[in-house]
Amino acid sequence: MTEADLGAAPAQIQIRKDDSANWAALAERLETVGHQDSPVDAEHAGWLVGRGTPRSGRAENPGQWVANWAGLQLNPRQRDAVAHALASEVLFLWGPPGTGKTDVVGHIVEGSFRQGLRVLFLAPTNVAVDQALERMCSLLEHEAGFTEGIVQRAGSIVLPSLRSRYGDQVDPGRIAVLLVESIDRQISTATDQLKGARAALALHDRVRDLESDLATATAELAEAGRNHAAGSRTALAADAAAAQLRLAIDKVGLPTGLFADRKAAKLRDLRSALEDEEIRARQAREAVVSAARRHKAADQQAAEARRALPAAHAAIMGIPPRQAVAESAASLQERLDELGRKRKRIHDEVRSRCRVLGATVAKAVQSRKLLDEIDVVVIDEAGMVNLPSAWFAAGLARKRVIVAGDFRQLPAVTKGDGDREASEEERAHSREWTARDAFHAAGLVDPSGRVRQDPRLVALDTQYRMREPICAVVNEVAYPDAPLKTGRGNTSRLPFAPLIDSPVILIDTSGRRIAGGGRKPHMTNAVHAAVIHELVRGLQYEGVLPGRKWQEVPEGERATDRLAVISPYREQVKALKSSLAHRFGEDYDGLVDTVHRFQGSQRPVVLLDTVAGAGKDPGFFYSGTGLSSQTCRLLNVALSRAQDHLVVVADVAFLRKHLAPHSEALAMVDHLEAHAQTVSADQLIPILDAGQLANLSEEELARPAFFEHSEVAAAVEWDVERARRSIELYSAFMDRYPVRRWARMLGLRTAAGIQVTVFTRPPEEQQDPSRVVRHREFVHQLEAVGCQVEFRDRMHEKVLILDGSVLWHGSKNLLANIGPTDLMMRYTDPASCDRVRRLMERTRMERPARAPWRPAEPAESAAPAPEVPAQRTEPTDKVYPGLVRDGRLYLKVPYEQKDDAKRLLRAQWDKAAGHWWVDAARVTREQAARWLP
């Protein structure tokens, strides 16, 4: 959460993952190493970086711990790796693509499990964890306790097959739910039993109460009878005494005469005695009445007890004695109490059952406690794990560390060594500790990137994924010092298709080059996108790939089952996705992506789009050299995804011109030219004449086609005449004759109700005052025939979009006189039209790139030339904030804010000009508004 006040309805919010969060957690964990509560054993962690003397051995009989050892389909090097791992304290397993590393790691974990050890399996990605864990489950699913969680997954399962096959057995949450359900069933059973025991106790108590009631009633009857008789006697005696006292009172008579006082005293005594007797008589009669009532009630109670007792006695027939039932009820209550406590600590119990736990490296770093004890740590895909994280993970092991991976595939994703704001010392530190992997840190790889022989290292040498010609390309690029052997047949498992009748195909786009647009033109290539579009169309036609909107495609024949399209840059990936979504009728997730997204996967057909050719240089993807370089690793991953057919789309001439002489990328090009079946782009995208368009079918018109300079005008004119809704023409420059010619044609279309929009540079961007005037005249000429003219600052794209579906793209400004070498490509694809339109809108600048030129006005003119907003009229050699010159946007940065400008915009100081500046192609005026006038 943020403490910032975003208002009641913020217009736009972006949520971004904090890349530093995992590093902060790692730093916190590393700081505790050496403290009593730290789980890290620094000595064992040191094995990862070549310190200490860990034991290295070889199990004489791995069959003790690995099921069906003799019958397993493992090659000698794979068996050697398992045998070494089960008898060593540390093992580095080098597993190049397709060499069965996952199987080997699975058997190492299986053997460690049967040795009685607890195993923590780690990998850098969730997919890698799930794929390996699924293999381990298949090896251990028949072990006792498997359904109760001896193998578990920490974190979310992302692989559908693992979730469907073993989710209930490996997901701690689902295991806990199942255990809770089991406990709840036990609680329900015990509760029912307790209810039965209590009901039996109630029956026993009923008999006891009835017998007690009968005994009480019988005693009460006797007591009431005695009280009734005694009361009757007392009442009779009191009545007799009262009668005698009345006679005595009558006999005394009135208190008169000589002894009147004496008589009065005697009368008082007699009357007092009479009152006492009357009271005694009344109380005795009340006692008699009460005794009669008690007698009646006791008699009724006794009668009821006598009537109920036979049934109560019958009800307890066959029931254990009351003491036994009471003891059973007490035991059941104790069990219920224990089950309740067990239910509360279920997650701790689930963890205590785990013997093999799979998790990402990040999860291991961030978790305080994954297992109660860890004997073996297995780090898979270790080439992608940064060294501090790997060191921390290795230190969790009490007995054994296994490091598996390929240091010539994707490295760890780090930023420190390329951070422009960091000092050279900081970048060097990053290269040493965060950019290196465990294989390099342990001294298994020399400075040139070549592998060293070492008893700690077992290298798998036979791959089963790629056909031999594909493997040969991979060996040439990534494994010249340790070439892989091929352990599979050399026939394709796909239906025969003439388009891909060879294992390795090079589609050469040399000579069919169209300059890229945007600020990073090297990251897209329209010709390559069209070539791949056509190749996919052909594979659909030949039945290798499903057609547009096919329904109910069997598993194994879907587009993503058979094809991967890999590109080094995200911008080209977006273009290819939109093109192929149109080709298939839907967007397939996982069909087109960057190299990083395909790590760990494989497909029968891989199309590798090298992209290079549309910009001035190939781009950063091709900048590295050496076996440990990013370029080598990325190419290795991209090439080695192919199983049966590898198709590389490349502008060979462009790559040869720009690649370093000894680069792995050039080695790939050399090998492909020497050994691959080479196909020209023209064989997929034909070169047409304008006259052919009218004779093409709608399907043929939808296909990409090249048009030479001499044919472009007539072909475009044919398309313009067929437009029915809209025409969008992008031409940065304009000349008199082309504008006059196209104005006549476009005027006819606007008259027919067609929306025509022309995009061009503002007049102020022209090179001299005379061209400013002419450019304005051309704009007025186009507007006069009904065209809408819009300005795009610094634009250079040459594009025509018709009805939002037909795209003309190339190197020819249709409204300008350009040389005879111009080439245009016609392409029917609404998605590509939208993409190009968005690209050009996104690259629009807020202000012109240069100071405006204005034609001279006569001194007597009443109306001076209009000012261009936000522009300065100082001499052109003077630098001021807001000026863009030579690609630099100059700023006004106070001294106290210079660090902010450097940090936020990578601003630099121009000492001669006395101003700070930023790259105008990278930083927009909106971003730099804080330091602009």
Coordinates of C-alpha atoms in Angstrom, one line a residue, residues 123-576:
A123 CA 14.8 -24.1 -9.6
P124 CA 14.6 -20.5 -10.7
T125 CA 11.1 -20.7 -12.3
N126 CA 7.8 -22.2 -11.3
V127 CA 7.6 -24.1 -14.6
A128 CA 11.1 -25.7 -14.1
V129 CA 10.1 -26.7 -10.6
D130 CA 6.8 -28.3 -11.7
Q131 CA 8.4 -30.2 -14.6
A132 CA 11.0 -31.7 -12.5
L133 CA 8.6 -32.4 -9.6
E134 CA 6.2 -34.2 -12.0
R135 CA 9.1 -36.6 -12.9
M136 CA 9.9 -37.2 -9.3
C137 CA 6.3 -38.0 -8.5
S138 CA 6.2 -40.6 -11.3
L139 CA 9.2 -42.2 -9.6
L140 CA 7.9 -42.1 -6.1
E141 CA 4.1 -42.4 -6.5
H142 CA 4.1 -46.0 -5.3
E143 CA 6.0 -45.2 -2.1
A144 CA 4.2 -45.6 1.2
G145 CA 2.8 -42.2 2.3
F146 CA 2.8 -40.7 -1.1
T147 CA -0.9 -39.8 -0.9
E148 CA -0.2 -38.1 2.5
G149 CA 2.5 -35.8 1.2
I150 CA 6.0 -37.3 1.2
V151 CA 6.5 -35.2 -2.0
Q152 CA 5.3 -31.6 -1.8
R153 CA 5.3 -28.3 -3.8
A154 CA 5.9 -25.1 -1.9
G155 CA 4.1 -22.3 -3.8
S156 CA 1.5 -22.4 -6.5
I157 CA 1.5 -25.1 -9.1
V158 CA 1.6 -23.6 -12.6
L159 CA 2.0 -26.7 -14.8
P160 CA -1.4 -28.1 -15.6
S161 CA -0.2 -31.7 -16.0
L162 CA 1.3 -31.7 -12.5
R163 CA -1.8 -30.2 -11.0
S164 CA -4.1 -32.7 -12.7
R165 CA -1.9 -35.8 -12.1
Y166 CA -0.5 -35.2 -8.6
G167 CA -2.1 -32.0 -7.2
D168 CA -3.9 -33.7 -4.4
Q169 CA -0.7 -35.5 -3.3
V170 CA 1.8 -32.6 -3.6
D171 CA 0.0 -29.4 -2.9
P172 CA 0.3 -28.8 0.9
G173 CA -3.0 -26.8 0.9
R174 CA -4.9 -29.6 -0.7
I175 CA -3.1 -32.2 1.4
A176 CA -4.1 -30.2 4.5
V177 CA -7.7 -30.0 3.2
L178 CA -7.7 -33.7 2.7
L179 CA -6.2 -34.3 6.1
V180 CA -8.7 -31.9 7.6
E181 CA -11.5 -33.8 5.9
S182 CA -10.1 -37.0 7.3
I183 CA -9.8 -35.6 10.8
D184 CA -13.3 -34.1 10.4
R185 CA -14.6 -37.6 9.5
Q186 CA -12.9 -39.0 12.6
I187 CA -14.4 -36.2 14.7
S188 CA -17.8 -36.9 13.2
T189 CA -17.5 -40.7 14.0
A190 CA -16.2 -40.0 17.5
T191 CA -19.0 -37.5 18.1
D192 CA -21.6 -40.0 17.0
Q193 CA -20.0 -42.6 19.2
L194 CA -20.0 -40.2 22.1
K195 CA -23.6 -39.4 21.5
G196 CA -24.4 -43.1 21.7
A197 CA -22.5 -43.5 24.9
R198 CA -24.2 -40.6 26.4
A199 CA -27.6 -42.0 25.3
A200 CA -26.7 -45.3 27.0
L201 CA -25.7 -43.4 30.1
A202 CA -29.0 -41.7 30.1
L203 CA -30.8 -45.1 29.9
H204 CA -28.8 -46.3 32.9
D205 CA -29.5 -43.1 34.7
R206 CA -33.2 -43.5 33.9
V207 CA -33.4 -46.9 35.6
R208 CA -31.4 -45.6 38.5
D209 CA -33.7 -42.6 38.9
L210 CA -36.9 -44.7 38.7
E211 CA -35.6 -47.1 41.3
S212 CA -34.6 -44.2 43.5
D213 CA -38.0 -42.6 43.0
L214 CA -39.8 -45.8 44.0
A215 CA -37.7 -46.2 47.1
T216 CA -38.3 -42.6 48.0
A217 CA -42.0 -42.9 47.4
T218 CA -42.3 -46.1 49.5
A219 CA -40.4 -44.5 52.4
E220 CA -42.6 -41.4 52.0
L221 CA -45.8 -43.5 52.2
A222 CA -44.7 -45.1 55.4
E223 CA -43.7 -41.7 56.9
A224 CA -46.9 -40.1 55.8
G225 CA -49.0 -42.9 57.4
R226 CA -47.2 -42.5 60.6
N227 CA -47.6 -38.8 60.6
H228 CA -51.3 -39.1 59.8
A229 CA -51.9 -41.5 62.7
A230 CA -49.9 -39.3 65.1
G231 CA -51.7 -36.2 64.0
S232 CA -55.1 -37.8 64.5
R233 CA -54.2 -38.9 68.0
T234 CA -52.9 -35.5 68.9
A235 CA -56.0 -33.8 67.6
L236 CA -58.3 -36.1 69.6
A237 CA -56.3 -35.5 72.8
A238 CA -56.3 -31.8 72.2
D239 CA -60.1 -31.7 71.6
A240 CA -60.7 -33.7 74.8
A241 CA -58.4 -31.4 76.9
A242 CA -60.2 -28.4 75.4
A243 CA -63.6 -29.8 76.4
Q244 CA -62.4 -30.3 80.0
L245 CA -61.1 -26.8 80.1
R246 CA -64.4 -25.4 78.9
L247 CA -66.3 -27.3 81.7
A248 CA -63.8 -25.9 84.2
I249 CA -64.5 -22.4 83.0
D250 CA -68.2 -22.9 83.2
K251 CA -67.8 -24.2 86.7
V252 CA -65.9 -21.2 87.9
G253 CA -68.5 -18.9 86.6
L254 CA -68.4 -15.1 86.8
P255 CA -65.7 -13.4 88.8
T256 CA -67.9 -11.7 91.5
G257 CA -68.2 -11.6 95.2
L258 CA -65.6 -11.8 97.8
F259 CA -63.2 -14.0 95.7
A260 CA -63.8 -12.2 92.5
D261 CA -60.1 -11.5 91.9
R262 CA -59.1 -15.0 92.6
K263 CA -61.8 -16.2 90.1
A264 CA -60.7 -13.8 87.5
A265 CA -57.1 -15.0 87.7
K266 CA -58.2 -18.6 87.5
L267 CA -60.4 -17.9 84.5
R268 CA -57.4 -16.3 82.7
D269 CA -55.3 -19.4 83.3
L270 CA -58.1 -21.7 82.1
R271 CA -58.7 -19.6 79.0
S272 CA -55.0 -19.5 78.1
A273 CA -54.7 -23.3 78.5
L274 CA -57.8 -23.7 76.3
E275 CA -56.3 -21.5 73.6
D276 CA -53.1 -23.6 73.7
E277 CA -55.1 -26.8 73.3
E278 CA -57.2 -25.4 70.4
I279 CA -53.9 -24.4 68.6
R280 CA -52.5 -27.9 69.2
A281 CA -55.7 -29.5 67.9
R282 CA -55.6 -27.2 64.8
Q283 CA -52.0 -28.0 64.0
A284 CA -52.5 -31.7 64.5
R285 CA -55.4 -31.6 62.0
E286 CA -53.2 -29.6 59.5
A287 CA -50.5 -32.3 59.9
V288 CA -53.1 -34.9 59.2
V289 CA -54.2 -33.2 56.0
S290 CA -50.5 -32.7 54.9
A291 CA -49.7 -36.3 55.6
A292 CA -52.7 -37.3 53.5
R293 CA -51.5 -35.2 50.6
R294 CA -47.9 -36.6 50.9
H295 CA -49.3 -40.1 51.1
K296 CA -51.3 -39.6 47.9
A297 CA -48.3 -38.1 46.0
A298 CA -46.0 -40.8 47.2
D299 CA -48.5 -43.4 46.2
Q300 CA -48.8 -41.8 42.7
Q301 CA -45.0 -41.6 42.4
A302 CA -44.5 -45.2 43.4
A303 CA -47.2 -46.3 41.0
E304 CA -45.5 -44.4 38.1
A305 CA -42.1 -45.8 38.9
R306 CA -43.5 -49.3 39.0
R307 CA -45.1 -48.8 35.6
A308 CA -41.9 -47.4 34.0
L309 CA -39.3 -49.7 35.5
P310 CA -40.1 -52.7 33.3
A311 CA -39.5 -50.7 30.1
A312 CA -36.4 -49.0 31.5
H313 CA -34.9 -52.4 32.5
A314 CA -35.7 -53.7 29.0
A315 CA -34.0 -50.7 27.4
I316 CA -30.6 -51.4 29.1
M317 CA -30.7 -55.1 28.2
G318 CA -27.4 -55.7 26.2
I319 CA -25.9 -52.4 27.1
P320 CA -22.6 -52.7 29.0
P321 CA -22.6 -51.7 32.7
R322 CA -22.8 -48.1 33.4
Q323 CA -19.2 -47.8 34.6
A324 CA -17.9 -49.3 31.3
V325 CA -20.1 -46.9 29.3
A326 CA -18.9 -43.9 31.4
E327 CA -15.3 -44.8 30.8
S328 CA -15.9 -45.1 27.0
A329 CA -17.6 -41.7 27.0
A330 CA -14.6 -40.2 28.8
S331 CA -12.2 -41.8 26.3
L332 CA -14.2 -40.5 23.3
Q333 CA -14.2 -37.0 24.7
E334 CA -10.4 -37.1 25.1
R335 CA -10.1 -38.3 21.5
L336 CA -12.3 -35.5 20.3
D337 CA -10.2 -33.0 22.2
E338 CA -7.0 -34.4 20.7
L339 CA -8.4 -34.4 17.1
G340 CA -9.4 -30.7 17.6
R341 CA -5.8 -29.9 18.6
K342 CA -4.5 -31.9 15.7
R343 CA -6.8 -30.0 13.3
K344 CA -5.3 -26.7 14.5
R345 CA -1.7 -27.8 13.9
I346 CA -2.4 -29.6 10.6
H347 CA 0.0 -27.5 8.5
D348 CA 2.9 -28.3 10.8
E349 CA 2.0 -32.0 10.5
V350 CA 1.8 -31.7 6.7
R351 CA 5.3 -30.2 6.6
S352 CA 6.6 -32.9 9.0
R353 CA 5.5 -35.6 6.5
C354 CA 7.4 -34.1 3.6
R355 CA 10.5 -35.9 2.4
V356 CA 11.0 -34.2 -1.0
L357 CA 10.0 -30.5 -1.4
G358 CA 10.0 -28.6 -4.6
A359 CA 10.2 -24.8 -4.6
T360 CA 11.6 -21.8 -6.5
V361 CA 14.9 -20.3 -5.4
A362 CA 13.1 -17.1 -4.5
K363 CA 10.7 -19.0 -2.3
A364 CA 13.6 -20.7 -0.5
V365 CA 15.2 -17.3 0.1
Q366 CA 12.0 -15.6 1.4
S367 CA 10.8 -18.5 3.6
R368 CA 11.8 -18.7 7.2
K369 CA 11.4 -22.5 7.3
L370 CA 10.6 -24.8 4.4
L371 CA 11.4 -28.1 6.1
D372 CA 12.3 -29.1 9.6
E373 CA 15.5 -30.7 8.3
I374 CA 17.2 -30.6 4.9
D375 CA 19.8 -33.2 4.1
V376 CA 20.1 -32.7 0.3
V377 CA 19.7 -29.5 -1.7
V378 CA 19.3 -29.9 -5.5
I379 CA 19.6 -26.6 -7.5
D380 CA 18.3 -27.2 -11.1
E381 CA 18.7 -24.7 -14.0
A382 CA 21.6 -23.4 -11.8
G383 CA 23.0 -21.3 -14.7
M384 CA 20.0 -19.0 -14.3
V385 CA 20.5 -18.6 -10.5
N386 CA 22.5 -15.7 -9.2
L387 CA 25.4 -16.7 -7.1
P388 CA 24.3 -15.2 -3.7
S389 CA 21.0 -17.1 -3.9
A390 CA 22.7 -20.3 -4.9
W391 CA 25.2 -19.9 -2.1
F392 CA 22.4 -19.4 0.4
A393 CA 20.5 -22.4 -0.9
A394 CA 23.5 -24.7 -0.8
G395 CA 24.1 -23.8 2.8
L396 CA 20.7 -25.2 3.8
A397 CA 22.0 -28.7 3.1
R398 CA 23.4 -30.8 5.9
K399 CA 24.9 -33.6 3.8
R400 CA 24.8 -33.1 0.0
V401 CA 24.6 -30.4 -2.7
I402 CA 23.7 -31.1 -6.3
V403 CA 24.1 -28.3 -8.8
A404 CA 22.5 -29.1 -12.2
G405 CA 22.2 -26.9 -15.3
D406 CA 23.8 -25.5 -18.4
F407 CA 26.1 -22.5 -18.1
R408 CA 25.7 -21.9 -21.8
Q409 CA 22.0 -21.3 -21.7
L410 CA 20.1 -18.4 -20.1
P411 CA 22.0 -16.7 -17.2
A412 CA 20.6 -15.1 -14.1
V413 CA 18.7 -11.9 -14.8
T414 CA 20.6 -9.1 -13.1
K415 CA 21.0 -5.4 -13.8
G416 CA 23.9 -4.2 -11.7
D417 CA 26.7 -4.9 -14.3
G418 CA 24.8 -2.9 -16.9
D419 CA 23.6 -0.1 -14.7
R420 CA 24.8 3.2 -16.1
E421 CA 24.2 5.0 -12.8
A422 CA 26.5 2.5 -10.9
S423 CA 30.2 3.1 -10.5
E424 CA 32.7 0.9 -12.2
E425 CA 33.5 -0.6 -8.9
E426 CA 29.9 -1.5 -8.3
R427 CA 29.5 -2.9 -11.8
A428 CA 32.6 -5.0 -11.3
H429 CA 31.2 -6.3 -7.9
S430 CA 28.0 -7.2 -9.7
R431 CA 29.8 -9.1 -12.4
E432 CA 31.8 -11.0 -9.8
W433 CA 28.9 -12.0 -7.5
T434 CA 25.5 -11.5 -9.1
A435 CA 26.1 -12.0 -12.8
R436 CA 28.2 -15.2 -12.3
D437 CA 26.7 -18.7 -11.9
A438 CA 27.8 -21.5 -9.6
F439 CA 29.7 -23.4 -12.4
H440 CA 32.0 -20.4 -13.1
A441 CA 32.4 -19.6 -9.3
A442 CA 33.4 -23.2 -8.6
G443 CA 36.2 -22.9 -11.2
L444 CA 34.7 -25.4 -13.6
V445 CA 34.8 -22.9 -16.5
D446 CA 37.9 -21.0 -17.6
P447 CA 38.0 -17.3 -18.5
S448 CA 37.4 -18.0 -22.1
G449 CA 34.2 -19.9 -21.3
R450 CA 35.6 -23.4 -22.0
V451 CA 34.9 -26.2 -19.6
R452 CA 37.6 -27.7 -17.4
Q453 CA 37.9 -31.4 -16.4
D454 CA 37.1 -31.8 -12.7
P455 CA 36.0 -34.7 -10.6
R456 CA 33.2 -32.6 -9.2
L457 CA 31.7 -32.3 -12.7
V458 CA 29.8 -34.8 -14.8
A459 CA 28.8 -33.6 -18.3
L460 CA 26.0 -35.3 -20.1
D461 CA 27.0 -35.7 -23.8
T462 CA 24.2 -37.2 -25.7
Q463 CA 21.0 -35.3 -26.7
Y464 CA 17.7 -36.9 -27.7
R465 CA 15.7 -33.8 -28.7
M466 CA 17.2 -32.5 -32.0
R467 CA 17.8 -34.1 -35.3
E468 CA 21.5 -34.4 -36.0
P469 CA 21.7 -31.4 -38.4
I470 CA 20.0 -29.2 -35.8
C471 CA 22.4 -30.4 -33.2
A472 CA 25.3 -29.6 -35.5
V473 CA 24.2 -25.9 -35.6
V474 CA 23.9 -25.9 -31.8
N475 CA 27.4 -27.5 -31.4
E476 CA 28.9 -24.9 -33.8
V477 CA 27.4 -22.0 -31.8
A478 CA 27.6 -23.2 -28.1
Y479 CA 29.5 -26.4 -27.7
P480 CA 32.6 -26.4 -30.0
D481 CA 34.7 -27.6 -27.1
A482 CA 32.3 -30.4 -26.0
P483 CA 30.1 -31.3 -29.0
L484 CA 27.0 -33.2 -28.3
K485 CA 26.2 -36.5 -29.8
T486 CA 22.7 -37.3 -31.1
G487 CA 20.8 -40.2 -29.6
R488 CA 17.6 -40.0 -31.8
G489 CA 16.7 -40.8 -35.3
N490 CA 17.0 -38.3 -38.1
T491 CA 13.5 -38.5 -39.4
S492 CA 10.8 -36.0 -38.8
R493 CA 7.8 -36.9 -36.7
L494 CA 5.6 -34.5 -38.6
P495 CA 3.6 -35.0 -41.8
F496 CA 5.8 -34.4 -44.9
A497 CA 5.6 -30.8 -46.1
P498 CA 7.7 -29.5 -49.1
L499 CA 8.1 -26.2 -47.3
I500 CA 10.1 -27.8 -44.5
D501 CA 11.5 -30.9 -46.2
S502 CA 14.9 -30.3 -44.5
P503 CA 15.9 -30.3 -40.8
V504 CA 17.6 -26.9 -41.1
I505 CA 16.4 -24.2 -43.4
L506 CA 17.8 -20.7 -43.8
I507 CA 15.4 -18.1 -45.3
D508 CA 17.6 -15.3 -46.6
T509 CA 16.0 -11.8 -46.8
S510 CA 19.1 -10.1 -48.1
G511 CA 18.1 -7.5 -50.8
R512 CA 14.5 -7.3 -49.5
R513 CA 15.2 -4.8 -46.8
I514 CA 12.7 -2.2 -45.5
A515 CA 13.9 0.4 -43.0
G516 CA 12.3 0.0 -39.6
G517 CA 10.2 2.7 -37.9
G518 CA 10.2 4.1 -34.4
R519 CA 13.0 5.1 -32.1
K520 CA 14.5 1.6 -32.1
P521 CA 14.2 0.4 -35.7
H522 CA 16.5 -2.6 -35.2
M523 CA 13.9 -4.2 -32.9
T524 CA 11.3 -4.8 -35.7
N525 CA 11.5 -6.1 -39.3
A526 CA 8.4 -6.0 -41.4
V527 CA 9.9 -8.2 -44.1
H528 CA 10.6 -10.9 -41.6
A529 CA 7.1 -10.7 -40.2
A530 CA 5.7 -11.1 -43.7
V531 CA 8.0 -14.1 -44.4
I532 CA 7.0 -15.9 -41.2
H533 CA 3.3 -15.1 -41.9
E534 CA 3.6 -16.7 -45.4
L535 CA 5.6 -19.7 -44.0
V536 CA 2.9 -20.3 -41.5
R537 CA 0.2 -20.0 -44.2
G538 CA 2.0 -22.6 -46.2
L539 CA 2.3 -25.0 -43.3
Q540 CA -1.4 -24.6 -42.7
Y541 CA -2.1 -25.3 -46.4
E542 CA 0.1 -28.5 -46.2
G543 CA -1.7 -29.7 -43.0
V544 CA 1.3 -29.3 -40.6
L545 CA -0.5 -26.6 -38.7
P546 CA -4.2 -26.2 -38.0
G547 CA -6.0 -23.8 -40.4
R548 CA -7.8 -20.6 -39.5
K549 CA -10.3 -21.2 -36.7
W550 CA -10.2 -25.0 -36.9
Q551 CA -12.4 -26.6 -34.3
E552 CA -11.6 -29.6 -32.1
V553 CA -7.9 -29.9 -33.0
P554 CA -6.5 -33.1 -31.4
E555 CA -3.9 -32.8 -28.8
G556 CA -0.5 -32.9 -30.3
E557 CA -1.7 -31.2 -33.5
R558 CA -2.5 -27.8 -32.1
A559 CA -0.5 -24.8 -33.2
T560 CA 1.4 -24.6 -29.9
D561 CA 2.0 -28.3 -29.9
R562 CA 4.0 -28.1 -33.2
L563 CA 5.3 -24.6 -33.6
A564 CA 7.4 -22.0 -31.7
V565 CA 8.2 -18.6 -33.2
I566 CA 11.1 -17.0 -31.4
S567 CA 12.4 -13.5 -31.7
P568 CA 15.0 -11.6 -29.7
Y569 CA 13.0 -8.4 -29.3
R570 CA 9.6 -7.8 -27.7
E571 CA 8.6 -5.3 -30.4
Q572 CA 8.9 -7.9 -33.1
V573 CA 7.1 -10.4 -30.9
K574 CA 4.2 -8.1 -30.7
A575 CA 4.2 -7.7 -34.5
L576 CA 4.3 -11.4 -35.1

